[in-house]
mmCIF file of N, CA and C in Angstrom:
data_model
loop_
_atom_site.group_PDB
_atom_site.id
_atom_site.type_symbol
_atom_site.label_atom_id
_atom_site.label_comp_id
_atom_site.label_asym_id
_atom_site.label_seq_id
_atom_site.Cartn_x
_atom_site.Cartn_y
_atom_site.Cartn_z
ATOM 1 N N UNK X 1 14.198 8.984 4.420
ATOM 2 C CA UNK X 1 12.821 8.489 4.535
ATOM 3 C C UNK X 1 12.703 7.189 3.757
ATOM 4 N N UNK X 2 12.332 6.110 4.724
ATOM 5 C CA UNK X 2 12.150 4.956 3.582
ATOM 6 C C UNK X 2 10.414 4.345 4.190
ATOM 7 N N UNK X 3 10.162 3.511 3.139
ATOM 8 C CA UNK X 3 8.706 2.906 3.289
ATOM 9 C C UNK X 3 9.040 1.329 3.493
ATOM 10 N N UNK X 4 8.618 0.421 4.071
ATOM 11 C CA UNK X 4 9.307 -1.115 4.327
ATOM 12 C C UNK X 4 8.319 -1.968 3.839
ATOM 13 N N UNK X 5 7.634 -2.661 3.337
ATOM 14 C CA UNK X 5 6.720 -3.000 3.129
ATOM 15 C C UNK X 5 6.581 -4.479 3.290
ATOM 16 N N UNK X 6 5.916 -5.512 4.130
ATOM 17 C CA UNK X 6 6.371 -6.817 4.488
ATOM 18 C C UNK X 6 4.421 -7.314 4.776
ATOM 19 N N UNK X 7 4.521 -8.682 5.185
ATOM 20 C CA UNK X 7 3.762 -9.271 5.109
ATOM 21 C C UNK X 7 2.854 -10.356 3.443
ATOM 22 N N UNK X 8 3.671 -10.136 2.394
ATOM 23 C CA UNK X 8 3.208 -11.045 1.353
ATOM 24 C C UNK X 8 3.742 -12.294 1.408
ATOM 25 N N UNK X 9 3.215 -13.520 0.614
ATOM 26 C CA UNK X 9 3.649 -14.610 0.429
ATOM 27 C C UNK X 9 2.712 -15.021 -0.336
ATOM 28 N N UNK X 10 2.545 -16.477 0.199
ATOM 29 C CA UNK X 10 1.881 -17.302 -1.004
ATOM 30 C C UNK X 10 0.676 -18.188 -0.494
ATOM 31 N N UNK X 11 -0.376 -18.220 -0.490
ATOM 32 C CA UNK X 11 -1.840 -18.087 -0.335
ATOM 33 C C UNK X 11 -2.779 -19.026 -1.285
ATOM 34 N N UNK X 12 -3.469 -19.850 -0.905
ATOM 35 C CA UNK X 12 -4.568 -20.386 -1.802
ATOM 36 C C UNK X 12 -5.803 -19.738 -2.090
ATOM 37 N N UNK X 13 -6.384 -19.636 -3.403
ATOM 38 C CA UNK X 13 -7.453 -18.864 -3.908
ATOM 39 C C UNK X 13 -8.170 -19.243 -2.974
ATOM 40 N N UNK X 14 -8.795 -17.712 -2.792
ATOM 41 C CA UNK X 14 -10.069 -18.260 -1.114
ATOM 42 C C UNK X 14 -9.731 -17.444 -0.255
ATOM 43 N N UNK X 15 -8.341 -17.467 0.462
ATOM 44 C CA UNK X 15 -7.817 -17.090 1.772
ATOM 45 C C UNK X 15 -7.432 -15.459 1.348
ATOM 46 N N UNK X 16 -6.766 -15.419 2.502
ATOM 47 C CA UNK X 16 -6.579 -13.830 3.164
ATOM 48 C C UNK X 16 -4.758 -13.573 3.333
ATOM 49 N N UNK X 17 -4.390 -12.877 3.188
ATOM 50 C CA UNK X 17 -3.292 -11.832 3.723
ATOM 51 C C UNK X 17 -3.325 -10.458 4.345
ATOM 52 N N UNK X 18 -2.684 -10.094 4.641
ATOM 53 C CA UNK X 18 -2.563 -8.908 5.561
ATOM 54 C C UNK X 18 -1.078 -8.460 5.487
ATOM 55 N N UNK X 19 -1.182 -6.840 4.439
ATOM 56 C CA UNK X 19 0.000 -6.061 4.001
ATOM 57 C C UNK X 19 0.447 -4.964 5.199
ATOM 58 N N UNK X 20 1.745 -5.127 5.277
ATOM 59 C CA UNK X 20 2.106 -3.639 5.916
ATOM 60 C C UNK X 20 2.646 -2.860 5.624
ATOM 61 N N UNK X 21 3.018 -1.673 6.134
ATOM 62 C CA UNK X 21 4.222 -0.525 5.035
ATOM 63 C C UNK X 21 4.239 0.472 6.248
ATOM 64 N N UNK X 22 5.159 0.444 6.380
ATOM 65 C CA UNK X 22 5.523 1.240 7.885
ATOM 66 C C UNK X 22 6.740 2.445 7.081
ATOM 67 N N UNK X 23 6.439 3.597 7.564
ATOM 68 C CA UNK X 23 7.433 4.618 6.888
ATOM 69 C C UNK X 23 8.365 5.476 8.516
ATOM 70 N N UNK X 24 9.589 5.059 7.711
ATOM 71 C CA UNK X 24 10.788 5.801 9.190
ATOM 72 C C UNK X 24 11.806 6.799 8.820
ATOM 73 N N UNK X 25 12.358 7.443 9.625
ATOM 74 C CA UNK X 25 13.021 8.221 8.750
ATOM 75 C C UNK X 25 12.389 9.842 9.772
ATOM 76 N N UNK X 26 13.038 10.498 9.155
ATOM 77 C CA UNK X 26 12.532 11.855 9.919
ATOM 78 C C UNK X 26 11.849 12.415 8.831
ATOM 79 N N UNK X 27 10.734 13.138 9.505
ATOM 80 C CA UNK X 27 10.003 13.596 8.731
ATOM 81 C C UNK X 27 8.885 14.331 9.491
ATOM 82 N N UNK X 28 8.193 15.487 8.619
ATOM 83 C CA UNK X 28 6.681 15.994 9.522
ATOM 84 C C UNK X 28 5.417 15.613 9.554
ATOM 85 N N UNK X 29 5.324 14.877 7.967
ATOM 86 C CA UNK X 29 3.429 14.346 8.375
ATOM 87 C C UNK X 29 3.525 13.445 7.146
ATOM 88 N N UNK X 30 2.854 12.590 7.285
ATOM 89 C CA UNK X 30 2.173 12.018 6.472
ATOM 90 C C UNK X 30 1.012 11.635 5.598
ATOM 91 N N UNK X 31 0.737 12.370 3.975
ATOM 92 C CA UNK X 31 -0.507 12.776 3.660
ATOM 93 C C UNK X 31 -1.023 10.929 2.921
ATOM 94 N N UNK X 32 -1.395 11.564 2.184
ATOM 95 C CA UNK X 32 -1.935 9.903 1.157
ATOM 96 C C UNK X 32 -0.889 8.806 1.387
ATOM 97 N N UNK X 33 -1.685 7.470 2.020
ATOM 98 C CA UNK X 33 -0.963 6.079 1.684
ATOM 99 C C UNK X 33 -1.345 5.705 0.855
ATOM 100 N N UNK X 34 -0.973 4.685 -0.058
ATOM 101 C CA UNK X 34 -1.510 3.783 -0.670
ATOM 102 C C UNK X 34 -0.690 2.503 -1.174
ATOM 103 N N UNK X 35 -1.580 1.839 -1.845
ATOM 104 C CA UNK X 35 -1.084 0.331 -2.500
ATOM 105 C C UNK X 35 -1.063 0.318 -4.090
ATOM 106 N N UNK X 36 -0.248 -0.345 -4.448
ATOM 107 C CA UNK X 36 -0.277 -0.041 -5.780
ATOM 108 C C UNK X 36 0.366 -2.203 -6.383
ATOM 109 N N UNK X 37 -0.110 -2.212 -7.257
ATOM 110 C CA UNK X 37 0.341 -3.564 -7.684
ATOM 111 C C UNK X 37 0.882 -3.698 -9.190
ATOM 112 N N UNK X 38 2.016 -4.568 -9.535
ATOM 113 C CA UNK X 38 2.346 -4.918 -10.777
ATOM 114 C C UNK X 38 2.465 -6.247 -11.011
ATOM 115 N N UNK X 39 1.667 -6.902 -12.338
ATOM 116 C CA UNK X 39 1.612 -8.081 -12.389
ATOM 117 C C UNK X 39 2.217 -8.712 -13.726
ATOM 118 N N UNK X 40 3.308 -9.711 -13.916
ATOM 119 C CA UNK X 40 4.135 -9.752 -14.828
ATOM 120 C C UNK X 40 3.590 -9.668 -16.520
ATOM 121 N N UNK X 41 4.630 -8.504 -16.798
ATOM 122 C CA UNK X 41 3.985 -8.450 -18.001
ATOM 123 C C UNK X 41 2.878 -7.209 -18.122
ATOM 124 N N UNK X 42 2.627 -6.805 -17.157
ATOM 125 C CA UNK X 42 1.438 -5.772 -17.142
ATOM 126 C C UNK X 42 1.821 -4.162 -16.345
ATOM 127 N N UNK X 43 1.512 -3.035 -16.472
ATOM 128 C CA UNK X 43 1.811 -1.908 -15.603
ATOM 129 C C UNK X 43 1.891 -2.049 -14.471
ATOM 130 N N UNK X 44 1.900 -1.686 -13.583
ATOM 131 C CA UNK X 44 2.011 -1.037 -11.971
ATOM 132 C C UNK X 44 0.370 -0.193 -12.060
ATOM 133 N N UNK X 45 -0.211 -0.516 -11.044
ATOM 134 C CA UNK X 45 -1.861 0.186 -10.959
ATOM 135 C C UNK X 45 -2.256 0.227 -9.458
ATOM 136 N N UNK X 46 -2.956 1.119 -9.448
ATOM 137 C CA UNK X 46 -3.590 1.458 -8.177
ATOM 138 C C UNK X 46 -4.322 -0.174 -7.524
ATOM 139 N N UNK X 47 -4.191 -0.219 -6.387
ATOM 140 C CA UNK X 47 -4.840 -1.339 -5.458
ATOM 141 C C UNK X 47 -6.152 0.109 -4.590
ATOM 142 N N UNK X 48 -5.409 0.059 -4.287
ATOM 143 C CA UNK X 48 -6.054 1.445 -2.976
ATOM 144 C C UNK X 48 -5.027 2.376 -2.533
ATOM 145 N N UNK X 49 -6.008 3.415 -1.682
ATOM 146 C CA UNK X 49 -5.309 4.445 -1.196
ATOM 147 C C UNK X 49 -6.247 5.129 -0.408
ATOM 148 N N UNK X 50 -5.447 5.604 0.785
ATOM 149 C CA UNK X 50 -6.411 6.470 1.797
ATOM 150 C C UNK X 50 -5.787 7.817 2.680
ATOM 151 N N UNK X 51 -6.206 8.699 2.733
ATOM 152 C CA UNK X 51 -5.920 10.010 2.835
ATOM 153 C C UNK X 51 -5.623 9.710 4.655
ATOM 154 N N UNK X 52 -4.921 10.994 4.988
ATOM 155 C CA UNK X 52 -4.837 11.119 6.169
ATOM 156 C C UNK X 52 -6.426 10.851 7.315
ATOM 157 N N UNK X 53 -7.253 11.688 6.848
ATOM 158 C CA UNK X 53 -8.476 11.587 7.331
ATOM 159 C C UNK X 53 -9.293 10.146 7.160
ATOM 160 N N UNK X 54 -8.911 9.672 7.145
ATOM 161 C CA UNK X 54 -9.561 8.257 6.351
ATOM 162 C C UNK X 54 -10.322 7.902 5.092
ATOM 163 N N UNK X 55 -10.384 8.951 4.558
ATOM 164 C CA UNK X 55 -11.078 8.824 3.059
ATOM 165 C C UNK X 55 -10.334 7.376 1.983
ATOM 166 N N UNK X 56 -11.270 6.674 1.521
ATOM 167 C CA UNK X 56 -10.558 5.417 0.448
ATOM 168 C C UNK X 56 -11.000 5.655 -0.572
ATOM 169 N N UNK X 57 -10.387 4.905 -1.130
ATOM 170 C CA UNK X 57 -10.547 4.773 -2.635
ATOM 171 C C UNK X 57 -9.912 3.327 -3.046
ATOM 172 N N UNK X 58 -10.410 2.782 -3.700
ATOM 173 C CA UNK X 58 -10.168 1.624 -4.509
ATOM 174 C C UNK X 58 -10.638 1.274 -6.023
ATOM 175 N N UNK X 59 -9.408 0.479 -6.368
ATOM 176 C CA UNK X 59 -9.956 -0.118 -7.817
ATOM 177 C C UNK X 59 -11.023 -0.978 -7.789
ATOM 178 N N UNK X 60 -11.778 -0.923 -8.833
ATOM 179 C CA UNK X 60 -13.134 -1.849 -8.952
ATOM 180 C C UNK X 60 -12.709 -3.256 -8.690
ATOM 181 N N UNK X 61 -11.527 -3.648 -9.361
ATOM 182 C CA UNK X 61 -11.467 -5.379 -8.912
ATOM 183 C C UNK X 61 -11.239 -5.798 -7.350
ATOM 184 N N UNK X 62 -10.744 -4.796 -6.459
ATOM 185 C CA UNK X 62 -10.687 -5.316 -4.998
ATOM 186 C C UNK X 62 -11.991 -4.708 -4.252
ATOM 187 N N UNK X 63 -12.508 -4.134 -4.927
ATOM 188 C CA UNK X 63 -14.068 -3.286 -3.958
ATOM 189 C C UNK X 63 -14.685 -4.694 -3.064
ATOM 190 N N UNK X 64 -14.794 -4.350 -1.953
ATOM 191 C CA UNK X 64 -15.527 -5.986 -1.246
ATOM 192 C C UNK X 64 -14.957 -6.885 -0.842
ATOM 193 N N UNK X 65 -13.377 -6.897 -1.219
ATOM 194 C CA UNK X 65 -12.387 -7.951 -1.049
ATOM 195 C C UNK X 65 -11.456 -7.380 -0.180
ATOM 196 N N UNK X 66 -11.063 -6.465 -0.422
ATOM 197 C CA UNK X 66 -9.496 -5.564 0.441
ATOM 198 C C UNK X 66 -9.825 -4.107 1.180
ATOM 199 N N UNK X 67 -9.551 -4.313 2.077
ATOM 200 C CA UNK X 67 -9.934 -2.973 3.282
ATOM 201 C C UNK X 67 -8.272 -2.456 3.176
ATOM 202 N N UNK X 68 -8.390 -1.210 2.949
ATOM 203 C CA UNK X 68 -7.039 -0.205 3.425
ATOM 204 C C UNK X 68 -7.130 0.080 4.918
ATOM 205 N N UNK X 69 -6.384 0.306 5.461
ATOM 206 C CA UNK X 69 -6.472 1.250 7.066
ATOM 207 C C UNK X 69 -4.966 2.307 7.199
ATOM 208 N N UNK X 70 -4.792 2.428 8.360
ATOM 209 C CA UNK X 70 -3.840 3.449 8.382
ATOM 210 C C UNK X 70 -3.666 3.917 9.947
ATOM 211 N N UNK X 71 -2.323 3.555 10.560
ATOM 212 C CA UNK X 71 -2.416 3.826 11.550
ATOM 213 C C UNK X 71 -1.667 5.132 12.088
ATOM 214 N N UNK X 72 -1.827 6.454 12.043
ATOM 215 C CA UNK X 72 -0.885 8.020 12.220
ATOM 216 C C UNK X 72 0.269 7.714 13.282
ATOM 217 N N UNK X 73 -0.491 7.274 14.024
ATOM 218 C CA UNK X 73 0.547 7.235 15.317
ATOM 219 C C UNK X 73 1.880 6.627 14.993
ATOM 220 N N UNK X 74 1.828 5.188 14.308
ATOM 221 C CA UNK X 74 2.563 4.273 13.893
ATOM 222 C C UNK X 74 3.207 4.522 12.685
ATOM 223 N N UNK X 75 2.393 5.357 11.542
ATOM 224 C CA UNK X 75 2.880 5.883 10.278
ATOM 225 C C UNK X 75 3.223 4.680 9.506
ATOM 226 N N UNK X 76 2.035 3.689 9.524
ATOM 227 C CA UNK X 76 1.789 2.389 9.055
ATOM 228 C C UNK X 76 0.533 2.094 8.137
ATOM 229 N N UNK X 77 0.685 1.910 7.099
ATOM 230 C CA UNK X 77 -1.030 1.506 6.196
ATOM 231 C C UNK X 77 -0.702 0.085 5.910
ATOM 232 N N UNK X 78 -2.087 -0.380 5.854
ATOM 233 C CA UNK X 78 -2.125 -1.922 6.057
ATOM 234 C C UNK X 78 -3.234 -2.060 4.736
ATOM 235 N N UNK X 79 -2.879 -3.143 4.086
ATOM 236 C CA UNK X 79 -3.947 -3.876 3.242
ATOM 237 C C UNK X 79 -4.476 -5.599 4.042
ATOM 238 N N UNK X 80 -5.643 -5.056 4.160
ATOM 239 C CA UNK X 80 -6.270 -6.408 4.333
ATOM 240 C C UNK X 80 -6.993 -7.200 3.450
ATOM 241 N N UNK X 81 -6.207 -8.233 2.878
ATOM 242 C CA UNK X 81 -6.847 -8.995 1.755
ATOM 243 C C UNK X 81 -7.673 -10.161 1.857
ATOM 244 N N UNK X 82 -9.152 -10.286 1.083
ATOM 245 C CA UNK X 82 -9.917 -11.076 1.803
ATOM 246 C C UNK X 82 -9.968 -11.894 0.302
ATOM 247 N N UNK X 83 -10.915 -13.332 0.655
ATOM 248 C CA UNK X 83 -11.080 -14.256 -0.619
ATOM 249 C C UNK X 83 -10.524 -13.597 -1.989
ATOM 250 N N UNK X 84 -8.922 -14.452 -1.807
ATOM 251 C CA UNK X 84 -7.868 -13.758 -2.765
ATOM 252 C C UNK X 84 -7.825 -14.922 -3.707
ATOM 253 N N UNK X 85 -7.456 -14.088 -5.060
ATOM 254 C CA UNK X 85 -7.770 -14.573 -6.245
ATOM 255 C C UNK X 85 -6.721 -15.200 -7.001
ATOM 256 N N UNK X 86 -6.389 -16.337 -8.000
ATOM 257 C CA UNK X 86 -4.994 -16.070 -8.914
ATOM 258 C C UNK X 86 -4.479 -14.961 -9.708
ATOM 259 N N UNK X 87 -6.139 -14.259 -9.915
ATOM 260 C CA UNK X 87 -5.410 -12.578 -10.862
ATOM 261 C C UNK X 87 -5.152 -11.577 -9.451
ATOM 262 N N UNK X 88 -4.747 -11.948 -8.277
ATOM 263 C CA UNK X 88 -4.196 -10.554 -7.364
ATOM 264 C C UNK X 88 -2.790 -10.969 -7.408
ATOM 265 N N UNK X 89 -2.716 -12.073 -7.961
ATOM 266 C CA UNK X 89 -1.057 -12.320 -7.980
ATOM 267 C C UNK X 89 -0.173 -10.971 -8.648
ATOM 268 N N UNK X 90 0.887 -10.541 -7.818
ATOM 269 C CA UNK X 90 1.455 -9.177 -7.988
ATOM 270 C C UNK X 90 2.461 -9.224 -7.139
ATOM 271 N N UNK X 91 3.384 -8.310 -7.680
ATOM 272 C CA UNK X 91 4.268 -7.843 -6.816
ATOM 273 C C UNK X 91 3.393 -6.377 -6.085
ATOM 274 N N UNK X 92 3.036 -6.265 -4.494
ATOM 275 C CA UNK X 92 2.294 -5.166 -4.155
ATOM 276 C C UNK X 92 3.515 -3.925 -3.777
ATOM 277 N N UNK X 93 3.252 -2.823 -4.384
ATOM 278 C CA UNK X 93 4.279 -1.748 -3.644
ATOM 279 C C UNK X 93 3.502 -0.614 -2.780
ATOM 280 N N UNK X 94 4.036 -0.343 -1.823
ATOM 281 C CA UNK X 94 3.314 0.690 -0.863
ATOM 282 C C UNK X 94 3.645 2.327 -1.225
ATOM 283 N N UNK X 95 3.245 3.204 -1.363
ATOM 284 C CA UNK X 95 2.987 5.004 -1.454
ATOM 285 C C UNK X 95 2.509 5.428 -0.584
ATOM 286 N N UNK X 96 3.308 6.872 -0.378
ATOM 287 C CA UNK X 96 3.122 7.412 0.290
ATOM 288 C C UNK X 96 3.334 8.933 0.072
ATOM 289 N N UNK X 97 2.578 10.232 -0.052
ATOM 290 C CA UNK X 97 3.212 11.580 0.604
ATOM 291 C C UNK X 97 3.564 11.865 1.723
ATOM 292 N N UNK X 98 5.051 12.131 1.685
ATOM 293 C CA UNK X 98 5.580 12.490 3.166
ATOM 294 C C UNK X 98 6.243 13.957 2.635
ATOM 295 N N UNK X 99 5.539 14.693 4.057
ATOM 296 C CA UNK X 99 6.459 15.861 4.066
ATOM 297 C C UNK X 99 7.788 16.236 4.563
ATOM 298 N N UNK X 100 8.826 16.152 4.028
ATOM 299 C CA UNK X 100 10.310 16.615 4.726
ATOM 300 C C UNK X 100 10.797 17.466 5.278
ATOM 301 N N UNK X 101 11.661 17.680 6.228
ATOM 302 C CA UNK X 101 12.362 19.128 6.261
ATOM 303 C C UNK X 101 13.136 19.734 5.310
ATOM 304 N N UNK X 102 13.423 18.796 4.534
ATOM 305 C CA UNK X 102 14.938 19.039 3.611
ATOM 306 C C UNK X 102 14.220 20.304 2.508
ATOM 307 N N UNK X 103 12.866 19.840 2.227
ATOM 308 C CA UNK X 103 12.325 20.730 1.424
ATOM 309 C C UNK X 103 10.601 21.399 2.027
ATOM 310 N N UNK X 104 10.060 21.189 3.257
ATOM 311 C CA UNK X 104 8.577 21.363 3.484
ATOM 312 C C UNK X 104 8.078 20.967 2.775
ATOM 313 N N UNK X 105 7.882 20.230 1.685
ATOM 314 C CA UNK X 105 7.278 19.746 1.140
ATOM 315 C C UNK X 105 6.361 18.930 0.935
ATOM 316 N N UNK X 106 5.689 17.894 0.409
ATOM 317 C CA UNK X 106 5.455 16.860 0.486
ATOM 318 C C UNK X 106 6.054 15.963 -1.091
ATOM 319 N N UNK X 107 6.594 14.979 -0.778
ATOM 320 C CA UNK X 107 7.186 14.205 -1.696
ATOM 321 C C UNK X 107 6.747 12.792 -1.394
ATOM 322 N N UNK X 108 6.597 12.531 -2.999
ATOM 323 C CA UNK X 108 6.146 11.053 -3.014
ATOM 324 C C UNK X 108 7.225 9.931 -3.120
ATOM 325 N N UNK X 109 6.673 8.920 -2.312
ATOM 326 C CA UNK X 109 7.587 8.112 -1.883
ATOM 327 C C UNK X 109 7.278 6.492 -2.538
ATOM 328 N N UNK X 110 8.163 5.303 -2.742
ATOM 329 C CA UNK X 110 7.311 3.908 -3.143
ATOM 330 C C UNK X 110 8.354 3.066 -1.912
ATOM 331 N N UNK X 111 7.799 1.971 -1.785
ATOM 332 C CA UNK X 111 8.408 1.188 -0.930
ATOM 333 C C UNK X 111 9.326 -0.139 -1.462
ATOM 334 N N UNK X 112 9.574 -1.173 -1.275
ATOM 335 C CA UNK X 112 10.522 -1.654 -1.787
ATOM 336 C C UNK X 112 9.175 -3.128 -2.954
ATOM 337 N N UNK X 113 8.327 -3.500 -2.644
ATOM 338 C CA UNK X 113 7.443 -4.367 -2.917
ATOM 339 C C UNK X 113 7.300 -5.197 -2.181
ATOM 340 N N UNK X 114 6.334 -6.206 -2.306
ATOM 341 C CA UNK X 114 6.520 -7.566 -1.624
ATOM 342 C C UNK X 114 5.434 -8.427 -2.287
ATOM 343 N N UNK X 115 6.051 -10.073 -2.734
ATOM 344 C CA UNK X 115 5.213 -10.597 -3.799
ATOM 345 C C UNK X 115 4.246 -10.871 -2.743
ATOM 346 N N UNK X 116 2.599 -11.455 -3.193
ATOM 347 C CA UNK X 116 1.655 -12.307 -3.533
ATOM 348 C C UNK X 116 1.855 -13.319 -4.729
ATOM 349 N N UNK X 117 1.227 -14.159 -4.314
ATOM 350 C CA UNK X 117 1.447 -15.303 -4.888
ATOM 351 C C UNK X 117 -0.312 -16.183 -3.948
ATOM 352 N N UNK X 118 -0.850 -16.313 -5.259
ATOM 353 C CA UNK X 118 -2.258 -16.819 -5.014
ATOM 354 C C UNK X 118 -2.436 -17.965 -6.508
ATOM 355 N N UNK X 119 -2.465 -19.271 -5.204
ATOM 356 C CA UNK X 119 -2.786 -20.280 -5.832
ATOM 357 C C UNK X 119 -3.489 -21.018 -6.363
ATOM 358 N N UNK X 120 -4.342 -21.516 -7.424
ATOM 359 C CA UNK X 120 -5.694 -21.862 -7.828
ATOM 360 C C UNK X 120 -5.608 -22.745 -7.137
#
């Protein structure tokens, strides 16, 4: 099971990006996606996250700025980033619970990252 995570680069304060994280691999379902960010020098922290059913959640600094989505069929969650800032600068990593056969389970998963880079 891996998570791929693509779509970052480098952006002027103001503008927009659009994250993906596509998960492959065999597997039975997929519960919670989410986004998570680390910015140099600082922890790894929640961006967002959204349940199978569509339920979100977000950190207070992207509320109004970044929409999560999530597509089942595709087994794809997307961040849509709107009037982006120099503090979203981060490396973003994608999460996920996926359930396996190896164990029925559900096990949590991270994806590989992908920078932002937001320019004053």
């Amino acid at each position: 099971v891996q998570l791929r995570a693509s779509g970052g680069g480098l952006v002027q304060a103001g503008g927009s990006l659009r994250l993906s994280c596509a998960a492959s691999g065999t597997f039975f379902s997929i519960d919670s996606m989410g986004w998570y960010r680390q910015a140099p020098g600082k922890q790894r922290g929640l961006v967002a996250t959204i349940t199978r059913g569509g339920r979100t959640n977000y950190a207070d600094s992207v509320k109004g700025r970044f929409t999560i989505s999530r597509d089942n069929a595709k087994n794809t969650v997307y961040l849509q980033m709107n009037s982006l800032k120099s503090e979203d600068t981060a490396v973003y990593y994608c999460n996920a619970d996926i359930g396996t056969y190896s164990s029925f389970q559900y096990k949590n998963y991270w994806g590989q990252g992908t920078q932002v880079t937001v320019s004053s």
